[in-house]
Each structure stands twice: as structure tokens, then as C-alpha cells.
mmCIF file with all atom_site columns, C-alpha atoms in Angstrom:
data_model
loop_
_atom_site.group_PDB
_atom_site.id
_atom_site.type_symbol
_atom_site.label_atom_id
_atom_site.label_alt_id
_atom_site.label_comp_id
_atom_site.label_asym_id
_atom_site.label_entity_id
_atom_site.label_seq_id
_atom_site.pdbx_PDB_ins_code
_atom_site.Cartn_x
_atom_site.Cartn_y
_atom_site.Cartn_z
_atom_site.occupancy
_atom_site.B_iso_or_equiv
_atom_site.pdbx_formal_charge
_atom_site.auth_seq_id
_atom_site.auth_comp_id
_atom_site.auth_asym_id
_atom_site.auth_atom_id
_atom_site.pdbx_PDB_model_num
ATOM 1   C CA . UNK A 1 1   ? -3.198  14.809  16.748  1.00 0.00 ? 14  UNK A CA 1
ATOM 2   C CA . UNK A 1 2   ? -2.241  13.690  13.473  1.00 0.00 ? 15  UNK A CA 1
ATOM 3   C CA . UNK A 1 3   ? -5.396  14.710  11.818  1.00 0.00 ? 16  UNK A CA 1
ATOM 4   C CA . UNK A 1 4   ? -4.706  18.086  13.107  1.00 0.00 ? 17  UNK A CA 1
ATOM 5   C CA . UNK A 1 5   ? -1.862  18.268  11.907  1.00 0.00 ? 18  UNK A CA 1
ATOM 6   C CA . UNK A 1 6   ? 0.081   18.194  15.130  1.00 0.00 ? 19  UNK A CA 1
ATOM 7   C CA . UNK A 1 7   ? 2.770   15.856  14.177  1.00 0.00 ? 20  UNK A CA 1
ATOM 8   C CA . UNK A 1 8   ? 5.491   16.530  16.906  1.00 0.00 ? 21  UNK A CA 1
ATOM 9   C CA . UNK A 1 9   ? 2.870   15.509  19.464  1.00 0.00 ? 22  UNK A CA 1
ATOM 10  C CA . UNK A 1 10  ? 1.447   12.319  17.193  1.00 0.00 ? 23  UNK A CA 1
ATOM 11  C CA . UNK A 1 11  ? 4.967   11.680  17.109  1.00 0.00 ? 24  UNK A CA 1
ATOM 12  C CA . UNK A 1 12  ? 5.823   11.570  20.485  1.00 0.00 ? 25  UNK A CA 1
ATOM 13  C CA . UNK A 1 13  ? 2.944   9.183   20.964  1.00 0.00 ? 26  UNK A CA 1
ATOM 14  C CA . UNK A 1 14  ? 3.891   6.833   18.404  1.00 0.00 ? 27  UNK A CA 1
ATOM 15  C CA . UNK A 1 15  ? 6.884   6.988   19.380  1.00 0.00 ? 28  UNK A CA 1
ATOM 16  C CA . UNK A 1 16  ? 6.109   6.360   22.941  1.00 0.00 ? 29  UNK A CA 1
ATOM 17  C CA . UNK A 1 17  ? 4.104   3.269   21.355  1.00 0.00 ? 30  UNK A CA 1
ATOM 18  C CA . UNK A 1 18  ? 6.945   2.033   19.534  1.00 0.00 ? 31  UNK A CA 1
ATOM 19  C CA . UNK A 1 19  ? 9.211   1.574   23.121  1.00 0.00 ? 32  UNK A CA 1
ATOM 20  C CA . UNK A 1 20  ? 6.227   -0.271  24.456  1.00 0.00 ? 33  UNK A CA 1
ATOM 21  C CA . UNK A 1 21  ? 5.968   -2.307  21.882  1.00 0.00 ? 34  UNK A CA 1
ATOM 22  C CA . UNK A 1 22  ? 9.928   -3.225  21.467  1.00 0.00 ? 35  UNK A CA 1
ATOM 23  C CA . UNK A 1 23  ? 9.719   -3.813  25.446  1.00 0.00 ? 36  UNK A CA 1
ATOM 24  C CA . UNK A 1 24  ? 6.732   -6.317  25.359  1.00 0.00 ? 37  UNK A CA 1
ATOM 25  C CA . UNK A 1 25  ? 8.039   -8.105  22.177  1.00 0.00 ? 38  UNK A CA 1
ATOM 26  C CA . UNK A 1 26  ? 11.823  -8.383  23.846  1.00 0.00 ? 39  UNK A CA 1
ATOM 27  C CA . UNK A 1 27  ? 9.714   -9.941  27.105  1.00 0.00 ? 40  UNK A CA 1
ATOM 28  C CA . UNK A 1 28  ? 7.561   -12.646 24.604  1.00 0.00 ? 41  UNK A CA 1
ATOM 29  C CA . UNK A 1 29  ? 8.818   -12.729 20.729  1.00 0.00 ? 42  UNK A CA 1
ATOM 30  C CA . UNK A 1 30  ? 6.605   -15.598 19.751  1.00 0.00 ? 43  UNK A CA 1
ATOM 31  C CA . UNK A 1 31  ? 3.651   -13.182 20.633  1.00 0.00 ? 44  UNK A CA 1
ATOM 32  C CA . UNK A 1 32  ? 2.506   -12.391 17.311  1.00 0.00 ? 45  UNK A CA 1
ATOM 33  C CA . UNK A 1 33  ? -0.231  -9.824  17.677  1.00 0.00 ? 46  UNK A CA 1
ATOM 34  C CA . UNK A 1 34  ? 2.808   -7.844  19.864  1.00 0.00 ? 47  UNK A CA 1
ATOM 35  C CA . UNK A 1 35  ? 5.042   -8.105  17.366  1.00 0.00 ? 48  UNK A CA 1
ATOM 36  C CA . UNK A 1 36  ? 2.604   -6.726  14.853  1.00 0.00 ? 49  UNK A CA 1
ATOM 37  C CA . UNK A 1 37  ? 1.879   -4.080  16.594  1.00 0.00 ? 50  UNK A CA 1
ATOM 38  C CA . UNK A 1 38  ? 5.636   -3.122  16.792  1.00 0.00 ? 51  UNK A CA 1
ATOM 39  C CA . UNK A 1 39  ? 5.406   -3.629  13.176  1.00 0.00 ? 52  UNK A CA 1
ATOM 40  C CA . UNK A 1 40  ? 2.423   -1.077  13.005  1.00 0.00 ? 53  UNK A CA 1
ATOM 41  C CA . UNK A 1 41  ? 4.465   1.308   15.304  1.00 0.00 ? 54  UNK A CA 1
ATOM 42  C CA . UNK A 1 42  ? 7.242   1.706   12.410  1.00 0.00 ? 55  UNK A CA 1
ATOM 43  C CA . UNK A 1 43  ? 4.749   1.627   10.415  1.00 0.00 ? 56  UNK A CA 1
ATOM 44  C CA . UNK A 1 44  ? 3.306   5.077   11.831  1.00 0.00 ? 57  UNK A CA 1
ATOM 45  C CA . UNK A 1 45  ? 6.443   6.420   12.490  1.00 0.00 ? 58  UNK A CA 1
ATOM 46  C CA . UNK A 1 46  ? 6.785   6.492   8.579   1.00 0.00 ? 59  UNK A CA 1
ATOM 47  C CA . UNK A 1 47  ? 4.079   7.934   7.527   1.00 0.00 ? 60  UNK A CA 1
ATOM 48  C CA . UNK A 1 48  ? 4.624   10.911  9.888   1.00 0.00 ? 61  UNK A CA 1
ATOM 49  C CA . UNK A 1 49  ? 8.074   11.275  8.169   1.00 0.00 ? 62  UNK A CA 1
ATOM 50  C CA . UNK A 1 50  ? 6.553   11.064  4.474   1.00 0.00 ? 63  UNK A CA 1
ATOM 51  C CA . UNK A 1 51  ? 4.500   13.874  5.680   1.00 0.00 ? 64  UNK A CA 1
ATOM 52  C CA . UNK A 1 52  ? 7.074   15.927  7.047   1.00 0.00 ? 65  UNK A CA 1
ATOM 53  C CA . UNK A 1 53  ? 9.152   15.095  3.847   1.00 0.00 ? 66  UNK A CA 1
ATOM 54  C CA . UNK A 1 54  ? 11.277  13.494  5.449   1.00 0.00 ? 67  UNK A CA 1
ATOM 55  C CA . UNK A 1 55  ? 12.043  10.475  3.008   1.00 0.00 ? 68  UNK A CA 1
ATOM 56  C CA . UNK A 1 56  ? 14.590  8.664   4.536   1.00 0.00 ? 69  UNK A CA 1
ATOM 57  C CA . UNK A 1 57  ? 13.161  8.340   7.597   1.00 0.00 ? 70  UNK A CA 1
ATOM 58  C CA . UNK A 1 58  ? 9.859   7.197   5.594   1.00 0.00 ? 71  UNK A CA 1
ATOM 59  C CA . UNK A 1 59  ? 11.934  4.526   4.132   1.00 0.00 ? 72  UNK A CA 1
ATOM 60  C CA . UNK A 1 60  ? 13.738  3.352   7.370   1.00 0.00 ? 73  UNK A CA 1
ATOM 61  C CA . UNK A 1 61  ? 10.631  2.472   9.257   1.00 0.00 ? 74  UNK A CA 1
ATOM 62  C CA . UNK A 1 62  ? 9.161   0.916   6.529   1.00 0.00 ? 75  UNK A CA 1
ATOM 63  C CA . UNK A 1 63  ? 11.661  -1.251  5.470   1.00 0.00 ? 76  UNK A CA 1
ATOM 64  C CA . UNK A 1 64  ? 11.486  -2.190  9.409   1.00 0.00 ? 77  UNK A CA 1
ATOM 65  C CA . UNK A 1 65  ? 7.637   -2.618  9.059   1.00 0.00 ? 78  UNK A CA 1
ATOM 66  C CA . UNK A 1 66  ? 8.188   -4.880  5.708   1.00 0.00 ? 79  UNK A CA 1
ATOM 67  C CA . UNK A 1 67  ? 10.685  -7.382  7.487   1.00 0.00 ? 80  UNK A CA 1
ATOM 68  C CA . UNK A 1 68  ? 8.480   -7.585  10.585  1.00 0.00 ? 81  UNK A CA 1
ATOM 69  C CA . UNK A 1 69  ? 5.527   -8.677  8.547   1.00 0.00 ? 82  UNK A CA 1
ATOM 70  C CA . UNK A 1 70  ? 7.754   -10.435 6.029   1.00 0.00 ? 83  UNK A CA 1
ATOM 71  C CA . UNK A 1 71  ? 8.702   -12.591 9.583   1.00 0.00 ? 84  UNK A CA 1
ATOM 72  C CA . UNK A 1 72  ? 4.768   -12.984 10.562  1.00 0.00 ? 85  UNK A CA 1
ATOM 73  C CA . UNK A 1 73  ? 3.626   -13.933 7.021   1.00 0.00 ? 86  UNK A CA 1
ATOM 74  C CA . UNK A 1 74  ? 6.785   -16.898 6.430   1.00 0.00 ? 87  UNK A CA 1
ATOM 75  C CA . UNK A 1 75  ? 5.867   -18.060 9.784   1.00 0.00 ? 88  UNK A CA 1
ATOM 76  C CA . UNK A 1 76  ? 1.986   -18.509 9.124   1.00 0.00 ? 89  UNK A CA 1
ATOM 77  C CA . UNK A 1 77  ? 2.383   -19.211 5.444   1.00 0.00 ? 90  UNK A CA 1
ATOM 78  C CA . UNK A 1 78  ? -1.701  -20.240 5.650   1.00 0.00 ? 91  UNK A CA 1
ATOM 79  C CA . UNK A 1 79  ? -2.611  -17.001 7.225   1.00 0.00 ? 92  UNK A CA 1
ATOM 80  C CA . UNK A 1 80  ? -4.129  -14.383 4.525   1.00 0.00 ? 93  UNK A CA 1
ATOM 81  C CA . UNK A 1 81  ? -4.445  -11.536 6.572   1.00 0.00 ? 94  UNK A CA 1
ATOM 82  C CA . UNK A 1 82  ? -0.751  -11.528 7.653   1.00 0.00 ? 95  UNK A CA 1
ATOM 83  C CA . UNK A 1 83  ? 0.120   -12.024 3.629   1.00 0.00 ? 96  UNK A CA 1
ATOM 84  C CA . UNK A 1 84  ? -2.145  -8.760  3.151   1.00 0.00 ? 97  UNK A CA 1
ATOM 85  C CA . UNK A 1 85  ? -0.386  -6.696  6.216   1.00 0.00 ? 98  UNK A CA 1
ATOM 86  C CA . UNK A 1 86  ? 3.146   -7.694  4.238   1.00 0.00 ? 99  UNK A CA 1
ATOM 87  C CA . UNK A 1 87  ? 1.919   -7.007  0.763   1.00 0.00 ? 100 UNK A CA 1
ATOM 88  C CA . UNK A 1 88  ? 0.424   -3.131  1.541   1.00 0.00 ? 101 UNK A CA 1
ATOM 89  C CA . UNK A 1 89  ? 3.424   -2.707  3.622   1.00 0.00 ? 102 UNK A CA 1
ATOM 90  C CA . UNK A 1 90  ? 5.685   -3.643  0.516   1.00 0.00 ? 103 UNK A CA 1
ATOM 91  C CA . UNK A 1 91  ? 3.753   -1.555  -1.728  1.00 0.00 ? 104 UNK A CA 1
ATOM 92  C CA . UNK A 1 92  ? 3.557   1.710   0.849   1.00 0.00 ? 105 UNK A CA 1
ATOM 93  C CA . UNK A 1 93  ? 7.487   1.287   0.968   1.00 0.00 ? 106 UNK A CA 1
ATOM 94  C CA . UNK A 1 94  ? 8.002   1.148   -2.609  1.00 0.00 ? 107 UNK A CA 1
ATOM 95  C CA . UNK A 1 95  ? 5.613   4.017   -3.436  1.00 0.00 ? 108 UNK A CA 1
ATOM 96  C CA . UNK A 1 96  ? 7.953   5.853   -0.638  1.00 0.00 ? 109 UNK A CA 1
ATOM 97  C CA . UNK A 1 97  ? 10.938  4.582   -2.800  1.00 0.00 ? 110 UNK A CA 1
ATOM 98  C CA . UNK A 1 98  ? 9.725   5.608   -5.744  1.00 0.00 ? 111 UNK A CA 1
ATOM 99  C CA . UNK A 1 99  ? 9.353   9.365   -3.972  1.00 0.00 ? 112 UNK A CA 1
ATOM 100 C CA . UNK A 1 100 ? 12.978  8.919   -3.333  1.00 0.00 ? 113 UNK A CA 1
ATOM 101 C CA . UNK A 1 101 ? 13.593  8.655   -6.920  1.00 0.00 ? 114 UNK A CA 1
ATOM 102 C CA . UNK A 1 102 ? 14.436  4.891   -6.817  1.00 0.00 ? 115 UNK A CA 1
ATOM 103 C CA . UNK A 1 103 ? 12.091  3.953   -9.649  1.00 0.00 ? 116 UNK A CA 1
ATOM 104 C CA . UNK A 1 104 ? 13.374  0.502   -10.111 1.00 0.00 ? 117 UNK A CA 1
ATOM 105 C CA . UNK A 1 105 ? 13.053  -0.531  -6.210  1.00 0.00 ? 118 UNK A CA 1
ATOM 106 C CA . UNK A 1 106 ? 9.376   1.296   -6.006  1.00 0.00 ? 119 UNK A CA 1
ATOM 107 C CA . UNK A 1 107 ? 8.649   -0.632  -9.201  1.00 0.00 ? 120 UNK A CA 1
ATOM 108 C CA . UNK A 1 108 ? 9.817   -4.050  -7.899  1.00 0.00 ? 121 UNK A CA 1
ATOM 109 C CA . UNK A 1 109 ? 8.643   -3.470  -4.402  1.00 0.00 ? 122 UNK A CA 1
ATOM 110 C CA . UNK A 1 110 ? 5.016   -2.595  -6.066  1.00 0.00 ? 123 UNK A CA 1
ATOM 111 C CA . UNK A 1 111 ? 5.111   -5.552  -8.657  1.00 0.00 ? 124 UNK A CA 1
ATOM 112 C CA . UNK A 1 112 ? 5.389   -8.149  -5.764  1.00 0.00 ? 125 UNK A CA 1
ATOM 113 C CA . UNK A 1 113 ? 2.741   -6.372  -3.916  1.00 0.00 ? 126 UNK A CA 1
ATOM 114 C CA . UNK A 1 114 ? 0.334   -6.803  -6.951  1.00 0.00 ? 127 UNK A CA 1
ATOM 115 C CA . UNK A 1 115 ? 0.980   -10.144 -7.222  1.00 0.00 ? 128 UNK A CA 1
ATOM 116 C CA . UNK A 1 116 ? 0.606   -11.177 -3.930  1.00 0.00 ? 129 UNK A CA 1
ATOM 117 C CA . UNK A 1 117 ? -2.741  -9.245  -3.755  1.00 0.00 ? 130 UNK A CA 1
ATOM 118 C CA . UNK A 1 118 ? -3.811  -11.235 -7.228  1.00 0.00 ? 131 UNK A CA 1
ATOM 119 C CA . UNK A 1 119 ? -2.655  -14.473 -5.806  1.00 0.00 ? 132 UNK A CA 1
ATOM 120 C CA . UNK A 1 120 ? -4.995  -13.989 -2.729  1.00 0.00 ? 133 UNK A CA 1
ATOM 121 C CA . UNK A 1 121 ? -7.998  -12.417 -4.687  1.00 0.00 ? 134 UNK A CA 1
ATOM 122 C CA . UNK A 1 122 ? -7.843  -16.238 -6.271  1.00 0.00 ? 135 UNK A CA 1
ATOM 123 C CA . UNK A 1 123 ? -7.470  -17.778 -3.452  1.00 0.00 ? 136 UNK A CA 1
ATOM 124 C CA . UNK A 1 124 ? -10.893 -15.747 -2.115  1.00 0.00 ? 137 UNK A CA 1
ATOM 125 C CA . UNK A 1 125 ? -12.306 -14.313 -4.981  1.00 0.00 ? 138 UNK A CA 1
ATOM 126 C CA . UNK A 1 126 ? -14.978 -12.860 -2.368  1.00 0.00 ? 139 UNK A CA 1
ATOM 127 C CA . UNK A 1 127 ? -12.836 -11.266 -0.284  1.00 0.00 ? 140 UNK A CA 1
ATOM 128 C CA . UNK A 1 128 ? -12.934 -7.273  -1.847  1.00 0.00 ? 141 UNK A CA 1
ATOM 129 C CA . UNK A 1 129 ? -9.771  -5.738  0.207   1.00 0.00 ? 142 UNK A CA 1
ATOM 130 C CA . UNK A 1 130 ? -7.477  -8.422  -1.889  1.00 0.00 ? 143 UNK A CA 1
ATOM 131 C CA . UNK A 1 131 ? -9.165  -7.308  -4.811  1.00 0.00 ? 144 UNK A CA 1
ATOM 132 C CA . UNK A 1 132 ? -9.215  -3.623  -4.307  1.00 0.00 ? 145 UNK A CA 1
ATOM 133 C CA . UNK A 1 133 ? -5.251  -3.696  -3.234  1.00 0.00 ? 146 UNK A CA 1
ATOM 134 C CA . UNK A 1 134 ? -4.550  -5.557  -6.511  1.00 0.00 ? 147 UNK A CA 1
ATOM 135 C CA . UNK A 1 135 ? -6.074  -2.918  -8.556  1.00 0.00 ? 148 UNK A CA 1
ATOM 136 C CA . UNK A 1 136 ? -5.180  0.229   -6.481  1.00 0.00 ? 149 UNK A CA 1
ATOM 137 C CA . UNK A 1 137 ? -1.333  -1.095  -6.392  1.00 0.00 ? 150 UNK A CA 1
ATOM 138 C CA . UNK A 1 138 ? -1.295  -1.882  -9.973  1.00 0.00 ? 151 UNK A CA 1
ATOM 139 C CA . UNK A 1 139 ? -2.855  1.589   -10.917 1.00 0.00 ? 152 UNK A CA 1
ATOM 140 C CA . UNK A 1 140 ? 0.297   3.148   -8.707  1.00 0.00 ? 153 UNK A CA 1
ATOM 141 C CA . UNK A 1 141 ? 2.638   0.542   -10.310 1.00 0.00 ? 154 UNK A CA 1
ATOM 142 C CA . UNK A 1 142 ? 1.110   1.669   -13.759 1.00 0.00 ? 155 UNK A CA 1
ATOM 143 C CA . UNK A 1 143 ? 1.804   5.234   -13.457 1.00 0.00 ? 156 UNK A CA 1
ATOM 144 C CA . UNK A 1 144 ? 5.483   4.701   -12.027 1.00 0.00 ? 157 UNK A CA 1
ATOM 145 C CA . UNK A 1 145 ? 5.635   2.765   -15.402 1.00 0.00 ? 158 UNK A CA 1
ATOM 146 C CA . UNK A 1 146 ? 4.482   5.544   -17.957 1.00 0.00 ? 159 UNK A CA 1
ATOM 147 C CA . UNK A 1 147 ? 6.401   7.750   -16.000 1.00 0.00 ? 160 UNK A CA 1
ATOM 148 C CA . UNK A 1 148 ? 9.703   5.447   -16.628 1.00 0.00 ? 161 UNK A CA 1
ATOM 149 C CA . UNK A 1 149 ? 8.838   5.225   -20.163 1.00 0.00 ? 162 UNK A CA 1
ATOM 150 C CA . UNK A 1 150 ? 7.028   1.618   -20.779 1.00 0.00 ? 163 UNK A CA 1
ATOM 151 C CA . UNK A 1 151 ? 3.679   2.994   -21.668 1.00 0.00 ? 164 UNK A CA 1
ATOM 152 C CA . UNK A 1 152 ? 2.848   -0.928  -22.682 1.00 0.00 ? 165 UNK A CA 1
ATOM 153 C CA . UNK A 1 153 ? 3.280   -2.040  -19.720 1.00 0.00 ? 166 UNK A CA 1
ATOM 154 C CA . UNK A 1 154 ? 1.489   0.938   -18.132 1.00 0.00 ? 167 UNK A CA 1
ATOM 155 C CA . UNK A 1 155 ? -1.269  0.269   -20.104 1.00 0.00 ? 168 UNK A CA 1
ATOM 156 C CA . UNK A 1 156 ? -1.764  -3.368  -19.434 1.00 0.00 ? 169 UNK A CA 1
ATOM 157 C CA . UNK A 1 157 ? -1.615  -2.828  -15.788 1.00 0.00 ? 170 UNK A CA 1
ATOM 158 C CA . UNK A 1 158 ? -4.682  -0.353  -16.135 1.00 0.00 ? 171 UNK A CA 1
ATOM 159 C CA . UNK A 1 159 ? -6.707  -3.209  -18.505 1.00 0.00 ? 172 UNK A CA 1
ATOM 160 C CA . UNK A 1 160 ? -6.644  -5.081  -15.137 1.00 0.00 ? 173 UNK A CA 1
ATOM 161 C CA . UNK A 1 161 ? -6.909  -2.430  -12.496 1.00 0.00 ? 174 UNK A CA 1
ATOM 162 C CA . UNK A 1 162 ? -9.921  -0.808  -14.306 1.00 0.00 ? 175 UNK A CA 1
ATOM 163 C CA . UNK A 1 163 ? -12.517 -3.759  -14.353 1.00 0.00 ? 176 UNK A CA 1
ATOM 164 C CA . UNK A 1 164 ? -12.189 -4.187  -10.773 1.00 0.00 ? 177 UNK A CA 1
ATOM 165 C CA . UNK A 1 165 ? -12.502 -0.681  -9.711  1.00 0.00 ? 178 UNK A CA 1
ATOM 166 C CA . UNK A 1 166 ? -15.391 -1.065  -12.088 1.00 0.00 ? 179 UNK A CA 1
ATOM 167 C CA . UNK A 1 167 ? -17.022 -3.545  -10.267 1.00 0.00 ? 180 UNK A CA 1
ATOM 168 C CA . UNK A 1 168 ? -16.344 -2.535  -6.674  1.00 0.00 ? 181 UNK A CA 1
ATOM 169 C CA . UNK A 1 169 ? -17.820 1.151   -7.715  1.00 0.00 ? 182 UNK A CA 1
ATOM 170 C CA . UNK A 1 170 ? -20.928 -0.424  -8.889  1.00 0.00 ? 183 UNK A CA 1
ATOM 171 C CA . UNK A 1 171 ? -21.018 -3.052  -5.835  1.00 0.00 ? 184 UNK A CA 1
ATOM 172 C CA . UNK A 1 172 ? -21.239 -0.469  -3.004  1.00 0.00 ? 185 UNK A CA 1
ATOM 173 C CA . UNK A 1 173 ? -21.766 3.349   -4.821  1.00 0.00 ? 186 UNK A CA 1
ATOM 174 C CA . UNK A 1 174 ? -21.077 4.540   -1.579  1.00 0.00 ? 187 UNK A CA 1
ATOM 175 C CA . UNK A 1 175 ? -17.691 3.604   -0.383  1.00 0.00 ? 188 UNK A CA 1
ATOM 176 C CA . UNK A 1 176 ? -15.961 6.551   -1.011  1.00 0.00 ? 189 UNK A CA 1
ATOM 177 C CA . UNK A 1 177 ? -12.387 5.329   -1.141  1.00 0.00 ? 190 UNK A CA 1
ATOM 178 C CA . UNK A 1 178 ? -13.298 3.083   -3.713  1.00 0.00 ? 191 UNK A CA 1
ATOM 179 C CA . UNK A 1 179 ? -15.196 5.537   -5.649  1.00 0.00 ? 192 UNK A CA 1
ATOM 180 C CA . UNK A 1 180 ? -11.799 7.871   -5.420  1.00 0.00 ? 193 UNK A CA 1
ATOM 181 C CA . UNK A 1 181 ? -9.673  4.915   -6.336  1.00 0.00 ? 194 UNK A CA 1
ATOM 182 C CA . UNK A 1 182 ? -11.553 4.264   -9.484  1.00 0.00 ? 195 UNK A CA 1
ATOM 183 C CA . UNK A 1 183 ? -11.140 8.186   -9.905  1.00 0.00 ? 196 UNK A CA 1
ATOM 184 C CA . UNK A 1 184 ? -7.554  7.859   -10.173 1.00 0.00 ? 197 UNK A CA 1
ATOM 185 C CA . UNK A 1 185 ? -7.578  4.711   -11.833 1.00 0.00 ? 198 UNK A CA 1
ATOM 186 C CA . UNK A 1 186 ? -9.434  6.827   -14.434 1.00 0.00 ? 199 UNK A CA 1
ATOM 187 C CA . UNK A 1 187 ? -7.302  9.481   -14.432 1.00 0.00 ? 200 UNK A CA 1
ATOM 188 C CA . UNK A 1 188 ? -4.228  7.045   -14.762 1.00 0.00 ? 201 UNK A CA 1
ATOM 189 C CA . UNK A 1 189 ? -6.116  6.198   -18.120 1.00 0.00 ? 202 UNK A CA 1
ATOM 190 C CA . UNK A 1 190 ? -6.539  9.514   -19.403 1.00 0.00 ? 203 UNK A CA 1
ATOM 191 C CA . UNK A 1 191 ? -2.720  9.730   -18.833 1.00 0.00 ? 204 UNK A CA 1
ATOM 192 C CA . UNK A 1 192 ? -1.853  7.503   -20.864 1.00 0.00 ? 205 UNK A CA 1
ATOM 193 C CA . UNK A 1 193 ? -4.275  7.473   -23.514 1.00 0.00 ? 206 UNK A CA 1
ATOM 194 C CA . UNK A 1 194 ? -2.480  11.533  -23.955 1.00 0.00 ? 207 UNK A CA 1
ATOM 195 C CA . UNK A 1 195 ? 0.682   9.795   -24.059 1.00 0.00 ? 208 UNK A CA 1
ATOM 196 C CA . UNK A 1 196 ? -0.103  7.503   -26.903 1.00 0.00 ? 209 UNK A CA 1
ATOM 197 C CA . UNK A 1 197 ? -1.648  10.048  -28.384 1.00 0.00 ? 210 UNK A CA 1
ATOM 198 C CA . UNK A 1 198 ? -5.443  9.362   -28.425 1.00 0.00 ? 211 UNK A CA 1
ATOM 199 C CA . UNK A 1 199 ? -6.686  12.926  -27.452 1.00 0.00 ? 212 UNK A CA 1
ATOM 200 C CA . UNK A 1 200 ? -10.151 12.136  -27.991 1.00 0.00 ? 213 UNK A CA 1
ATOM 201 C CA . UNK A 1 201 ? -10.258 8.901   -25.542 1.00 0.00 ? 214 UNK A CA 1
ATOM 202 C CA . UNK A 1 202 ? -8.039  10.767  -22.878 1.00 0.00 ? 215 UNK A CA 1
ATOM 203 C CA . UNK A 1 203 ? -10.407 13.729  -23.197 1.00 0.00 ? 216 UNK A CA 1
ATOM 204 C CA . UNK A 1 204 ? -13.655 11.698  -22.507 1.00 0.00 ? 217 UNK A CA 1
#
């Protein structure tokens, strides 16, 4: 329905989803895969409303989706995939933030959700979701910074995004979402090479 583009009736559903889910977690809240699930019903919720342009709505369910996984992640500190469900959350809301024209909230909210990405990419350097979310959010992170004004920091952001993308591209040519990511990690680059005024480097 959503990819239709028949978002009352996706939203009926997920919103249908989202009283199941507050029903099962009210009957057992130590079940964690329930109460990530109501976490993924918010979740849903706001991306319908970001696509109906709707932004405070967007925000609202996720900031409800952020402290549900916030909750999951303290309470299974060891757990990296709950760390990773918190730390797109975070960066989804701040992007959404950002849309609001709340710069400095997007930009914090993004910062922490490159860091925790970088953190886990040590912690399994293998493990190429932690290091594709560390360089798609700081290429998001890097624009919302040229866009503010701090070019430097813009720029050093990409000098650590780009090498990644680099190496996922060349790792598996065809994933497409990484392909596209490294696109606009490139394009990010181009940006701000205009900005500081080398034409030729933006150009190429």
C-alpha cells in the first residue's frame, strides 16, 4: 500500500499494528522483541507523515521510536544490533529535525549517530551495515554542516565517509544502495569543493 502510494490505507494498517503492539507490550513489558516492534510501529507511522509532509508528526513518532530503542539498547548494553536499531533511529529523527529547520538538534542527533556507528564498525570491523551507516550518516551530517556554514567540518566528515563508500562500492559492484550512497557521497563532494571554490575538482 505504501509503495503505491496509498498512504491512508498503509496508515490504517500501521496504525492498526501500533494498538497491537501497545496491547501485547502492556500484557509482557520485559518482552523485548514486542517492544521493538512497538518501536518499529512509531517508527512507520513517521515515515508516512514525512511523506505526507507532515513534520511534526514525523518527529513525534520518532522521538517515540528513539526512546524505545534508547530503553532496549541501555538494557542490553552488549547487544550490537539493538545499538544499531537506536543509532539509525537517532539519525532518521535528526535528519527529520533538520527538515524542521532545527539544524542544531538534526546536527547533534546525527553526530551521535555517527559515532555510535564508528564505535561499532571497531568493535566489528567486518560487519559492513556499521560501516555503511557511519559513512552514509556522516555524508548527511556533512551536508547539514556546509549548509550551516562550517565547510571544515563538512569537509572532514566527507575525508571519512568517502573511503568507505569507496570500498563497499568496489566490495559488492552490485548493491545498489551502496552504489547510490557513494553517488551522493560524491555529490556531497562536488558541493563543497564549489563552495571552496575549486571549480575544476567539483566539476570532475
Amino acid at each position: 500500500m505504501e509503495a503505491r502510494g496509498e498512504l491512508d490505507q498503509a496508515a490504517a494498517q500501521y496504525r492498526h499494528m501500533l494498538a497491537q503492539m501497545e496491547d501485547l507490550v502492556m500484557g509482557q513489558p520485559h518482552n523485548a522483541d514486542w517492544v521493538e516492534y512497538l518501536g518499529l510501529a512509531h517508527n512507520n507511522l513517521g515515515k508516512l507523515a514525512v511523506m505526507r509532509g507532515d513534520l511534526a508528526e514525523a518527529v513525534a513518532q520518532y522521538n517515540a521510536d528513539e526512546r524505545i530503542q534508547s530503553g532496549l539498547a541501555a538494557a542490553e548494553p552488549k547487544n550490537m544490533s539493538r545499538r544499531d536499531n537506536l543509532l539509525t533511529v537517532r539519525a532518521i529523527l535528526g535528519r527529520t529535525q533538520a527538515l524542521t529547520g532545527d539544524l542544531v538538534a538534526g546536527m547533534a542527533r546525527l553526530q551521535q549517530a555517527v559515532d555510535m556507528a564508528t564505535q561499532l564498525g571497531t568493535l566489528d570491523p567486518s560487519n559492513t551495515d556499521f560501516q555503511e551507516h557511519a559513512a552514509l550518516y556522516a555524508t548527511q551530517l556533512a551536508r547539514l554542516r556546509r549548509l550551516s556554514g562550517d565547510l571544515p567540518a563538512a569537509t572532514a566528515l566527507m575525508t571519512r565517509a568517502l573511503p568507505i563508500f569507496a570500498d563497499l562500492a568496489r566490495h559488492d559492484p552490485d548493491n545498489a544502495a551502496w552504489q547510490r550512497e557513494y553517488a551522493e557521497a560524491l555529490v556531497e563532494q562536488s558541493a563543497q569543493g564549489r563552495e571552496a571554490g575549486k571549480q575544476e575538482e567539483a566539476h570532475e
